[in-house]
Amino acid sequence: MEVFFRRMLNHKKLIVFIFLVFSILCIFFSRQVKVNYNINDYLPEDSPSTQAINVMEDEFEGGIPNARVMISNVTVAEALDYKEKLLDINGVSNVIWLNDSVNIRKPLIIQDSEIIESYYKDNNALYTVTIDEKNRVESVNSIRDLIGRDNAMTGSAVNDAVATEATVNEISRIVKIAIPLLFLILIITTTSWFEPVILLTTIGVAILLNSGSNLMFGTVSFITNGAGNILQLAISLDYSVFLLHRFEEFRKQGLSAEEAMLQALYKSIGSILSSGITTIIGFAALILMRFKIGPDLGLSLAKGIGFSILTVFTLLPVLVLLTYKVFEKTRHRPLLPEFNKFGILVRKIMIPMVIIFCIVVVPAYLAQTHNSFYYGSEHIFDKSTQLGKDTEKINDIFGKANTMVLMVPRGDTANEKNLSDDLKDITEVNNIISYVDNVGAEVPYEYLDENTLENFVSKKYSRMVLKVETQYEGEKAFKVVKEIRKTAEDYYPNEWYLAGESVSTYDLKDTITDDNIRVNLIAIIAIFLVLLLTFRSLAIPIILVLGIETAIWINLSISYFSNSILFYLAYLIVGSIQLGSTVDYAILMTNRYLEFRSGLVKQEAIQQTISSVTVSILTSGTALVIVGYLLAYITSHGVLQELGLLIGRGTLMSMAIVFFVLPGLLYLLDTFIERTTIGVKFFRKE
């Protein structure tokens, strides 16, 4: 490797030119990447709800109703006029209102009051609207322009449209705040005013390469778009910091700049590569999720860390050597202490901390397995947002409701009528729009014009639109989904399809719950094997994985003890992110401990290790904490908020374990480590 690094440093300008060209290309490519904000689009192709949606798209013009629009202070005539205006909006494929269920030419007072009040109540008109996926942002904005801020709209299409616009602006704000804060951290933790510029430039190039190369996927999820770049920045910062700190150590020994860089590259490649590979594996484990947001985020982040490692070993050394005179001229005295006293403190308290660690491991693990979760998109925006207020306003007047679409083989209208009657016996089903309900089972298809018929019947299927009084998710909603599926199965075994927000969320719950154990177990095993090969030790992988996994359990158990309801998607992803990103700190500390232990007794080795790695770990850890909490408190998207909070809090937990518990474990298991590690011989006093 030393020969390779020497040859590389002989072509500094060429390397800078290559990265510059690819960075410019990737700026253009990144703007072509599309973003998907619909969680349900990432369900496996073989899930029942996905199959139902595919069948409906093939058979019928209109999709699943995905929005509720309420207009207040209108007469029936005015409400009908608004319905036509809604239908005229580009991207709105269908609008269902009172006149689709009852004959409004007859006096409403003599008709079914329950049906009427589900559409028109106290001069408020409630429309069930279907908005095409390709035009959601434009269509939702047009609906808002039509109805104004005083009226209300809600639903999954509105969620996606609001998320699309809000997240882009919020991520831009996060970057604008994060970059100056990270710059400040780097100024404090380095010894040159110019060093942060080089560090952030190197990572910025890696982020550009990753963002541009996402074009190979065509579309990325909102999580990848919203959190991917900023997480890459925070997670990969430590690789650059580790290398530069090693470079400074060799410079202090009197080596020339180029020789010091060569030695730094040679000496740090093992720890940086092992850290990088474990991080990549942590993210790559997400690829094995059946829920396709996992592969989407996992591939992008794993690729991003790969680019970060590439730039750290190629671009960063070149930039440092090309600008080293500027480094020298902008030197400042260290703004942080040597941390010798911190090393002494850790040595004094590490055994009590290990005892506390042993006490909390089991309760933390058990608590995090009993968290409560949101699975879908219903709770993404809270009541403080316009969407949250609109949802509450509609629910207060018309109650909670959602729409499901059931498709059964066409032709047997008598069977359809019996099915409809049984579905109405389900307490939460308060209205059904179908051929047999709105036209009549006894009326032949030939009696209807083509435009009217196609709303109910396709070439193969009859469609029933069920209005259900439940939220989109929760125990009650999922119970209704199971009851409807069972009823349909009784009449049309293996021939029916059920679609809708609640149905997709129910399948989503099953899919990502199954993913959890498999993904985490694979990540743990893979990282364990990498550590086993890297350290050639049996004890060290056990210690490091147990330490970081316990930090993850403590992080997630806090939500349980505080009675917080988590988004399962954030819960599922954060384990891989926290494990992959913070195990680096444990690897760094263990590597330095092994180095110091070869020439020092274990008490002194612990103290020297803490003193030497604290700045590096604080730099990277603080960056990740800042990014996590910025994501949590600036974005209005519930899943990204939750993910940011868990990442920020989890990083603090991991840093606490690494600083205060890991030294005690290394100290207590010193002999076990020596005996189970190939090629290690610890110093012993004569």
XYZ file of C-alpha atoms in Angstrom:
686
model
C 0.000 0.000 0.000
C 2.856 2.384 0.724
C 4.034 2.080 -2.900
C 0.523 2.846 -4.154
C 0.234 5.916 -1.931
C 3.653 7.205 -3.085
C 2.657 6.901 -6.739
C -0.694 8.555 -6.034
C 0.939 11.564 -4.380
C 3.126 12.011 -7.475
C -0.012 12.871 -9.512
C -1.658 15.457 -7.292
C -2.961 17.810 -9.989
C -4.346 14.956 -12.087
C -6.301 13.622 -9.109
C -7.760 17.067 -8.361
C -8.723 17.485 -12.047
C -10.497 14.083 -12.157
C -12.526 14.816 -9.030
C -13.398 18.303 -10.309
C -14.757 16.931 -13.601
C -16.850 14.243 -11.921
C -18.148 16.707 -9.317
C -19.416 19.064 -12.035
C -21.115 16.184 -13.852
C -22.728 14.978 -10.617
C -24.148 18.439 -9.859
C -26.080 18.128 -13.126
C -27.016 14.461 -12.558
C -28.324 15.083 -9.030
C -30.928 17.518 -10.360
C -32.388 14.769 -12.539
C -33.079 12.417 -9.604
C -36.776 12.223 -8.712
C -38.090 11.903 -5.151
C -41.002 9.692 -4.015
C -42.876 10.697 -0.838
C -45.452 7.883 -0.858
C -44.512 5.211 1.711
C -46.943 2.683 0.235
C -45.148 2.685 -3.126
C -42.316 0.826 -1.420
C -44.362 -2.229 -0.471
C -43.210 -5.507 -2.068
C -44.776 -6.291 -5.442
C -46.266 -9.505 -4.055
C -48.133 -7.841 -1.160
C -51.947 -8.141 -1.554
C -52.538 -4.363 -1.519
C -49.898 -3.746 -4.208
C -51.437 -6.426 -6.405
C -54.857 -4.838 -5.853
C -53.580 -1.400 -6.879
C -51.984 -2.859 -10.026
C -55.239 -4.599 -10.992
C -57.274 -1.463 -10.404
C -54.903 0.659 -12.501
C -55.240 -1.866 -15.336
C -59.023 -2.169 -15.111
C -60.313 1.277 -14.100
C -59.583 4.861 -15.044
C -59.798 6.375 -11.552
C -57.470 5.308 -8.768
C -58.151 4.917 -5.059
C -59.730 7.979 -3.422
C -56.848 9.612 -1.560
C -58.123 12.979 -0.313
C -61.042 14.483 1.616
C -61.989 18.070 0.839
C -64.429 20.022 3.018
C -66.076 23.297 1.992
C -68.065 25.169 4.620
C -71.142 27.412 4.408
C -72.490 26.117 1.092
C -75.924 25.098 -0.144
C -76.487 21.824 -2.007
C -76.487 23.690 -5.324
C -73.240 25.473 -4.462
C -71.729 22.180 -3.312
C -72.571 20.602 -6.690
C -70.927 23.543 -8.426
C -67.781 23.061 -6.332
C -67.778 19.385 -7.250
C -67.616 20.309 -10.943
C -64.821 22.796 -10.261
C -62.862 20.127 -8.405
C -63.307 17.734 -11.343
C -61.969 20.407 -13.697
C -58.647 20.590 -11.833
C -55.811 18.930 -13.709
C -54.852 15.672 -11.995
C -58.218 15.140 -10.257
C -59.629 11.967 -11.796
C -62.725 11.487 -9.639
C -64.830 13.298 -7.034
C -67.493 11.489 -4.997
C -70.208 13.465 -3.249
C -73.783 13.144 -2.015
C -75.343 12.926 -5.497
C -73.388 9.704 -6.111
C -75.205 7.953 -3.240
C -78.711 9.459 -3.103
C -81.172 11.201 -5.419
C -80.703 14.868 -4.499
C -83.781 15.843 -6.535
C -85.856 14.354 -3.737
C -86.074 16.157 -0.392
C -83.079 15.188 1.709
C -85.175 15.067 4.876
C -86.975 11.898 3.715
C -83.778 10.045 2.746
C -81.199 8.098 4.772
C -79.828 10.672 7.199
C -76.715 8.633 7.982
C -75.629 8.630 4.326
C -76.492 12.295 3.854
C -74.580 13.422 6.925
C -71.489 11.582 5.742
C -71.364 14.026 2.807
C -73.351 17.115 3.833
C -73.742 18.299 7.414
C -74.526 21.705 8.922
C -73.935 23.352 5.527
C -70.526 21.694 5.212
C -69.863 19.617 2.088
C -67.319 16.785 2.239
C -65.913 15.395 -1.020
C -63.963 12.190 -1.504
C -61.369 13.003 -4.158
C -59.011 10.894 -6.259
C -55.804 12.696 -7.261
C -53.392 11.229 -9.798
C -49.972 10.395 -8.386
C -48.030 12.237 -11.104
C -49.774 15.566 -10.452
C -50.190 15.530 -6.681
C -48.306 18.725 -5.845
C -49.914 20.783 -8.623
C -53.377 19.318 -8.003
C -53.281 19.850 -4.225
C -52.076 23.435 -4.707
C -54.890 24.052 -7.209
C -57.445 22.639 -4.761
C -56.070 24.924 -2.038
C -56.357 27.903 -4.393
C -59.971 26.947 -5.097
C -61.137 26.381 -1.525
C -58.873 28.873 0.300
C -57.230 28.571 3.725
C -60.553 28.712 5.605
C -61.678 25.382 4.167
C -59.933 22.065 4.724
C -58.402 19.065 2.986
C -56.629 15.950 4.175
C -55.613 12.475 2.999
C -52.556 10.631 1.739
C -52.328 12.652 -1.486
C -52.310 15.877 0.534
C -49.706 14.381 2.891
C -47.422 13.570 -0.034
C -47.857 16.965 -1.690
C -47.201 18.895 1.513
C -44.194 16.683 2.314
C -42.778 17.233 -1.170
C -42.717 21.010 -0.845
C -41.974 21.298 2.883
C -39.108 18.792 3.010
C -37.148 20.441 0.191
C -37.240 23.810 1.957
C -36.546 22.323 5.383
C -33.538 20.278 4.264
C -32.132 23.426 2.669
C -32.504 25.200 6.033
C -30.837 22.318 7.863
C -27.834 22.429 5.515
C -27.522 26.204 5.925
C -27.421 25.805 9.714
C -25.405 22.575 9.847
C -22.470 23.694 7.686
C -21.531 26.724 9.861
C -21.955 24.657 13.040
C -19.787 21.831 11.715
C -17.251 24.402 10.542
C -17.161 25.816 14.070
C -16.679 22.331 15.565
C -13.781 21.667 13.201
C -12.143 24.995 14.048
C -12.321 24.099 17.738
C -11.006 20.553 17.289
C -8.230 21.301 14.753
C -5.102 23.477 14.915
C -5.447 25.407 11.648
C -8.095 27.872 10.518
C -7.818 26.415 7.025
C -8.156 22.738 7.967
C -11.994 22.790 8.195
C -12.148 24.128 4.642
C -10.196 21.134 3.341
C -12.215 18.667 5.410
C -15.606 20.000 4.327
C -14.462 20.302 0.708
C -13.403 16.648 0.670
C -16.682 15.453 2.163
C -18.639 17.817 -0.093
C -17.087 16.181 -3.153
C -18.030 12.717 -1.807
C -21.610 13.905 -1.266
C -21.788 15.323 -4.798
C -20.523 12.046 -6.259
C -23.085 10.093 -4.269
C -26.014 12.414 -5.079
C -25.202 12.416 -8.777
C -24.738 8.660 -8.939
C -28.240 8.230 -7.440
C -29.411 8.899 -10.990
C -28.807 5.184 -11.614
C -31.864 4.538 -9.412
C -34.017 7.105 -11.256
C -36.095 7.795 -8.136
C -35.128 7.866 -4.463
C -37.330 7.864 -1.369
C -38.047 10.971 0.695
C -35.893 9.537 3.497
C -32.883 9.089 1.217
C -33.357 12.554 -0.231
C -34.086 14.200 3.111
C -31.519 12.528 5.328
C -28.992 10.799 3.069
C -26.641 13.676 2.248
C -26.648 15.224 5.694
C -26.057 11.827 7.324
C -23.203 11.095 4.942
C -21.634 14.421 5.933
C -21.833 13.693 9.658
C -20.952 9.990 9.540
C -17.947 10.227 7.220
C -16.438 13.254 8.929
C -14.534 11.005 11.330
C -12.537 9.302 8.538
C -11.056 12.655 7.497
C -10.471 13.670 11.104
C -8.758 10.357 11.951
C -6.383 10.734 9.002
C -5.511 14.371 9.696
C -4.898 13.702 13.388
C -2.476 10.908 12.419
C -0.823 13.281 9.927
C -0.313 15.884 12.682
C 1.173 13.234 14.988
C 3.834 12.330 12.415
C 4.553 15.990 11.658
C 5.289 16.516 15.353
C 7.862 13.717 15.076
C 9.796 15.854 12.578
C 8.788 14.147 9.314
C 8.322 16.219 6.151
C 4.735 16.952 5.073
C 4.760 14.344 2.287
C 6.435 11.662 4.415
C 4.093 12.384 7.319
C 1.098 11.972 4.993
C 2.452 8.696 3.636
C 2.902 7.340 7.154
C -0.534 8.612 8.187
C -2.131 6.849 5.219
C -0.234 3.651 5.882
C -0.897 3.599 9.633
C -4.560 4.627 9.517
C -5.758 2.622 6.524
C -6.583 -0.379 8.716
C -8.730 1.461 11.238
C -10.410 3.695 8.633
C -11.163 0.783 6.298
C -12.504 -1.396 9.115
C -14.632 1.511 10.335
C -15.824 2.243 6.810
C -16.595 -1.372 5.983
C -18.576 -1.876 9.193
C -20.535 1.301 8.410
C -21.172 0.154 4.839
C -22.330 -3.254 6.108
C -24.662 -1.596 8.613
C -26.317 0.286 5.765
C -26.087 -2.583 3.288
C -28.129 -4.737 5.684
C -31.068 -2.464 4.846
C -30.894 -3.792 1.273
C -32.269 -7.102 2.541
C -35.544 -5.500 3.671
C -38.610 -6.490 1.678
C -39.936 -3.011 2.348
C -38.163 -1.208 -0.485
C -37.318 2.018 1.358
C -34.653 -0.095 3.094
C -32.773 -0.969 -0.117
C -33.315 2.588 -1.369
C -31.669 4.181 1.694
C -29.183 1.363 2.287
C -27.755 1.420 -1.238
C -27.442 5.197 -1.273
C -25.784 5.478 2.154
C -23.468 2.503 1.594
C -22.440 3.991 -1.736
C -21.977 7.380 -0.083
C -19.642 5.981 2.591
C -17.702 4.246 -0.193
C -17.233 7.579 -1.946
C -16.246 9.195 1.363
C -13.527 6.585 1.964
C -12.316 7.034 -1.621
C -11.977 10.810 -1.238
C -10.309 10.482 2.185
C -7.560 8.232 0.789
C -7.070 10.115 -2.493
C -8.403 13.671 -2.628
C -7.813 14.688 0.999
C -4.054 13.850 1.101
C -3.542 15.626 -2.213
C -5.401 18.758 -1.121
C -3.521 18.849 2.197
C -0.136 18.638 0.490
C -1.050 21.176 -2.206
C -2.184 23.697 0.395
C 0.160 22.792 3.224
C 1.797 26.229 3.245
C -1.619 27.727 3.907
C -2.033 25.228 6.761
C 1.226 26.418 8.284
C 0.382 30.109 7.932
C -3.060 29.676 9.526
C -1.949 27.668 12.538
C -3.536 28.529 15.878
C -2.952 27.191 19.329
C -5.084 24.163 20.325
C -8.494 25.322 21.539
C -9.150 22.078 23.377
C -7.209 20.637 26.315
C -5.044 17.507 26.097
C -7.755 15.444 27.864
C -5.218 13.832 30.201
C -7.442 14.698 33.153
C -10.415 13.227 31.311
C -8.411 10.013 30.879
C -7.732 9.952 34.626
C -11.449 10.517 35.346
C -12.498 7.682 33.050
C -9.955 5.362 34.667
C -11.449 6.118 38.086
C -15.120 5.599 37.188
C -14.952 2.938 34.475
C -15.569 -0.044 36.778
C -18.736 1.458 38.370
C -19.885 2.352 34.834
C -19.436 -1.274 33.736
C -21.544 -2.379 36.710
C -24.310 0.075 35.727
C -24.000 -1.126 32.124
C -24.528 -4.755 33.193
C -27.596 -3.752 35.219
C -29.351 -1.865 32.385
C -28.608 -4.220 29.458
C -31.545 -6.594 29.953
C -34.207 -3.989 30.953
C -33.187 -1.788 28.000
C -33.468 -4.700 25.581
C -36.877 -5.776 26.902
C -38.256 -2.214 27.009
C -37.372 -1.427 23.399
C -39.231 -4.546 22.231
C -42.474 -3.167 23.735
C -42.626 0.222 21.987
C -45.849 1.413 20.329
C -45.735 2.374 16.648
C -47.282 4.268 13.759
C -46.836 2.341 10.515
C -48.314 4.545 7.798
C -48.445 8.221 6.851
C -51.540 9.331 8.776
C -49.624 10.891 11.678
C -46.733 12.351 9.708
C -47.885 15.966 10.220
C -48.957 17.029 13.708
C -51.724 19.424 14.756
C -49.486 22.491 14.630
C -49.283 22.325 10.822
C -51.934 23.496 8.325
C -52.541 19.881 7.319
C -52.896 18.821 10.961
C -55.422 21.580 11.617
C -57.374 20.693 8.467
C -57.514 17.019 9.440
C -58.789 17.865 12.910
C -61.436 20.222 11.488
C -62.794 17.565 9.092
C -62.746 14.866 11.792
C -64.609 17.116 14.253
C -67.517 17.593 11.817
C -67.668 14.369 9.803
C -65.711 11.977 11.986
C -62.725 9.871 11.070
C -63.126 8.088 7.781
C -61.208 6.485 4.992
C -62.019 4.801 1.727
C -61.337 1.267 0.523
C -61.959 -0.237 -2.893
C -63.028 -3.866 -3.280
C -62.918 -5.517 -6.729
C -64.682 -8.797 -7.447
C -65.287 -10.717 -10.712
C -68.100 -9.080 -12.682
C -71.268 -10.779 -13.847
C -73.013 -12.214 -10.796
C -74.926 -9.171 -9.516
C -77.016 -11.256 -7.122
C -73.851 -12.483 -5.404
C -72.519 -8.926 -5.370
C -75.730 -7.750 -3.675
C -75.361 -10.364 -0.945
C -71.717 -9.412 -0.501
C -72.649 -5.732 -0.216
C -75.282 -6.505 2.401
C -72.800 -8.492 4.478
C -70.183 -5.760 4.198
C -72.729 -3.255 5.507
C -73.146 -5.439 8.577
C -69.576 -4.489 9.525
C -70.154 -1.696 12.055
C -67.544 0.701 10.658
C -68.748 0.460 7.015
C -71.318 3.248 6.661
C -71.698 3.522 2.885
C -70.939 1.561 -0.279
C -70.947 2.946 -3.816
C -71.264 0.119 -6.346
C -73.322 -1.095 -9.275
C -75.681 -3.141 -7.127
C -76.101 -0.325 -4.571
C -76.477 2.646 -6.911
C -77.979 1.124 -10.056
C -79.560 -2.109 -8.841
C -78.708 -5.783 -9.107
C -81.727 -6.351 -11.344
C -80.702 -3.739 -13.959
C -78.782 -5.199 -16.956
C -75.425 -3.566 -17.848
C -76.810 -2.673 -21.301
C -79.236 -0.172 -19.797
C -76.407 2.163 -18.711
C -74.356 4.446 -20.902
C -70.638 3.645 -21.168
C -69.467 6.616 -19.065
C -71.702 5.678 -16.128
C -70.979 1.959 -16.386
C -67.172 2.359 -16.350
C -67.373 3.908 -12.869
C -68.653 0.596 -11.512
C -67.604 -2.178 -13.869
C -64.561 -2.986 -16.010
C -64.036 -5.820 -18.479
C -63.254 -8.260 -15.646
C -64.284 -6.724 -12.331
C -67.022 -4.950 -10.439
C -65.787 -2.215 -8.115
C -67.197 -1.367 -4.683
C -66.095 1.858 -2.987
C -66.462 1.422 0.771
C -66.592 4.409 3.108
C -65.292 3.324 6.508
C -65.441 5.230 9.793
C -61.924 4.623 11.100
C -58.549 6.249 11.001
C -56.173 5.059 8.285
C -54.287 2.913 10.785
C -54.644 1.473 14.244
C -56.192 -1.598 15.824
C -59.722 -0.678 14.735
C -58.763 0.073 11.125
C -56.745 -3.135 10.816
C -59.648 -5.144 12.285
C -61.934 -3.763 9.569
C -59.424 -4.639 6.842
C -59.342 -8.250 8.094
C -63.168 -8.422 8.275
C -63.613 -7.077 4.726
C -61.012 -9.498 3.385
C -62.651 -12.426 5.155
C -66.111 -11.479 3.857
C -64.807 -11.114 0.280
C -63.052 -14.478 0.560
C -66.312 -16.148 1.591
C -68.022 -15.007 -1.622
C -65.109 -14.992 -4.097
C -62.317 -17.322 -2.867
C -58.919 -16.074 -4.132
C -60.635 -13.880 -6.763
C -61.026 -10.512 -5.000
C -58.740 -7.511 -4.547
C -58.890 -4.912 -1.771
C -57.023 -1.593 -1.982
C -56.856 1.570 0.092
C -54.674 3.517 2.490
C -55.615 1.315 5.462
C -55.055 -1.839 3.439
C -51.599 -0.716 2.331
C -50.728 0.334 5.879
C -51.871 -3.065 7.193
C -49.618 -4.819 4.673
C -46.855 -2.334 5.461
C -47.089 -3.272 9.142
C -46.730 -6.963 8.337
C -43.858 -6.379 5.913
C -41.624 -4.112 7.982
C -42.308 -6.002 11.216
C -40.993 -9.154 9.522
C -37.974 -7.167 8.264
C -36.882 -5.974 11.712
C -35.346 -9.075 13.265
C -33.795 -10.289 10.009
C -32.144 -6.968 9.069
C -30.729 -6.285 12.540
C -29.472 -9.844 12.966
C -27.751 -9.822 9.575
C -26.140 -6.441 10.303
C -24.855 -7.650 13.685
C -23.484 -10.921 12.280
C -21.825 -9.217 9.304
C -20.211 -6.502 11.430
C -19.103 -9.152 13.946
C -17.387 -11.098 11.146
C -15.633 -7.981 9.815
C -14.369 -7.144 13.296
C -13.322 -10.769 13.759
C -11.195 -10.617 10.606
C -9.931 -7.080 11.247
C -8.747 -7.641 14.818
C -8.183 -11.405 14.399
C -9.835 -11.674 17.786
C -12.819 -13.436 19.297
C -13.207 -11.191 22.346
C -13.043 -7.777 20.660
C -16.025 -8.225 18.276
C -18.178 -9.445 21.182
C -17.235 -6.432 23.321
C -17.717 -3.830 20.570
C -21.002 -5.173 19.161
C -22.493 -5.671 22.631
C -21.503 -2.144 23.633
C -23.057 -0.420 20.601
C -26.129 -2.672 20.559
C -26.762 -1.783 24.206
C -26.516 1.907 23.287
C -29.174 1.265 20.620
C -31.431 -0.541 23.116
C -31.089 2.269 25.661
C -31.892 4.826 22.957
C -35.074 3.024 21.884
C -36.117 2.143 25.435
C -36.274 5.854 26.306
C -39.257 6.110 23.938
C -40.948 3.247 25.777
C -40.423 4.746 29.238
C -41.603 8.180 28.023
C -44.770 6.666 26.439
C -43.814 8.015 23.008
C -45.283 6.408 19.899
C -42.577 5.822 17.303
C -42.804 5.657 13.527
C -41.858 2.045 12.907
C -39.934 3.033 9.789
C -37.608 5.270 11.849
C -37.316 2.559 14.538
C -36.366 -0.002 11.914
C -33.759 2.135 10.156
C -32.070 3.770 13.143
C -30.636 0.507 14.465
C -28.580 -0.025 11.308
C -27.570 3.644 11.136
C -26.513 3.856 14.798
C -24.683 0.530 14.687
C -22.917 1.288 11.411
C -21.939 4.875 12.208
C -20.972 4.750 15.896
C -19.149 1.411 15.976
C -16.359 3.476 14.357
C -15.725 5.175 17.697
C -15.357 1.817 19.432
C -13.013 0.555 16.696
C -10.817 3.641 16.992
C -10.584 3.339 20.778
C -9.829 -0.394 20.656
C -7.145 0.043 17.989
C -5.358 2.695 20.031
C -5.706 0.633 23.214
C -3.984 -2.324 21.518
C -1.196 -0.010 20.347
C -0.642 1.509 23.779
C -1.064 -1.832 25.561
C 1.944 -3.295 23.751
C 4.196 -0.904 25.693
C 2.194 0.102 28.777
C 0.381 -1.593 31.644
C -3.356 -1.634 31.218
C -4.186 1.286 33.570
C -1.789 3.586 31.741
C -2.886 2.243 28.340
C -6.505 3.109 29.149
C -5.564 6.640 30.206
C -3.400 7.261 27.141
C -6.074 5.823 24.841
C -8.754 8.156 26.180
C -6.435 11.163 25.881
C -5.515 10.337 22.264
C -8.971 9.538 20.819
C -11.285 11.947 22.638
C -10.896 14.809 20.139
C -11.546 12.555 17.136
C -14.615 10.933 18.679
C -15.976 14.252 19.954
C -15.578 15.824 16.511
C -17.434 13.107 14.629
C -19.957 12.374 17.389
C -20.889 16.016 17.925
C -21.381 16.447 14.179
C -23.788 13.497 14.064
C -25.638 14.732 17.165
C -26.068 18.206 15.629
C -27.304 16.802 12.317
C -29.737 14.469 14.111
C -31.263 17.168 16.288
C -31.433 19.685 13.420
C -33.381 17.075 11.450
C -35.628 16.481 14.473
C -36.471 20.107 15.213
C -36.521 21.764 11.783
C -38.336 19.301 9.534
C -42.110 19.003 9.884
C -42.160 15.481 8.388
C -42.884 13.090 11.242
C -40.726 10.192 10.032
C -37.711 12.440 9.415
C -38.291 14.151 12.783
C -38.299 10.794 14.543
C -35.272 9.546 12.648
C -33.334 12.705 13.506
C -34.237 12.482 17.198
C -33.228 8.821 17.414
C -29.948 9.441 15.571
C -29.027 12.431 17.750
C -29.969 10.727 21.003
C -28.503 7.393 19.899
C -25.154 8.979 19.073
C -25.022 10.464 22.572
C -25.751 7.007 24.016
C -23.032 5.417 21.868
C -20.486 8.087 22.823
C -21.299 7.565 26.502
C -20.816 3.791 26.170
C -17.538 4.207 24.254
C -16.077 6.811 26.635
C -17.166 5.387 29.977
C -18.011 1.681 29.557
C -15.753 0.363 26.786
C -12.524 1.299 28.668
C -13.755 -0.685 31.683
C -14.598 -3.691 29.492
C -11.166 -3.550 27.847
C -9.558 -3.294 31.285
C -11.518 -6.125 32.911
C -11.255 -8.445 29.895
C -7.616 -7.607 29.172
C -6.340 -11.162 29.657
C -9.262 -12.665 27.690
C -8.526 -10.242 24.827
C -4.828 -11.172 24.767
C -5.542 -14.898 24.784
C -8.167 -14.736 22.015
C -6.402 -12.265 19.718
C -3.841 -13.510 17.184
C -0.508 -11.669 17.109
C -1.108 -9.580 20.248
C 1.340 -9.550 23.117
C 0.548 -7.177 25.972
C 3.211 -5.484 28.080
C 3.790 -7.009 31.509
C 5.965 -5.623 34.298
C 8.827 -7.908 35.216
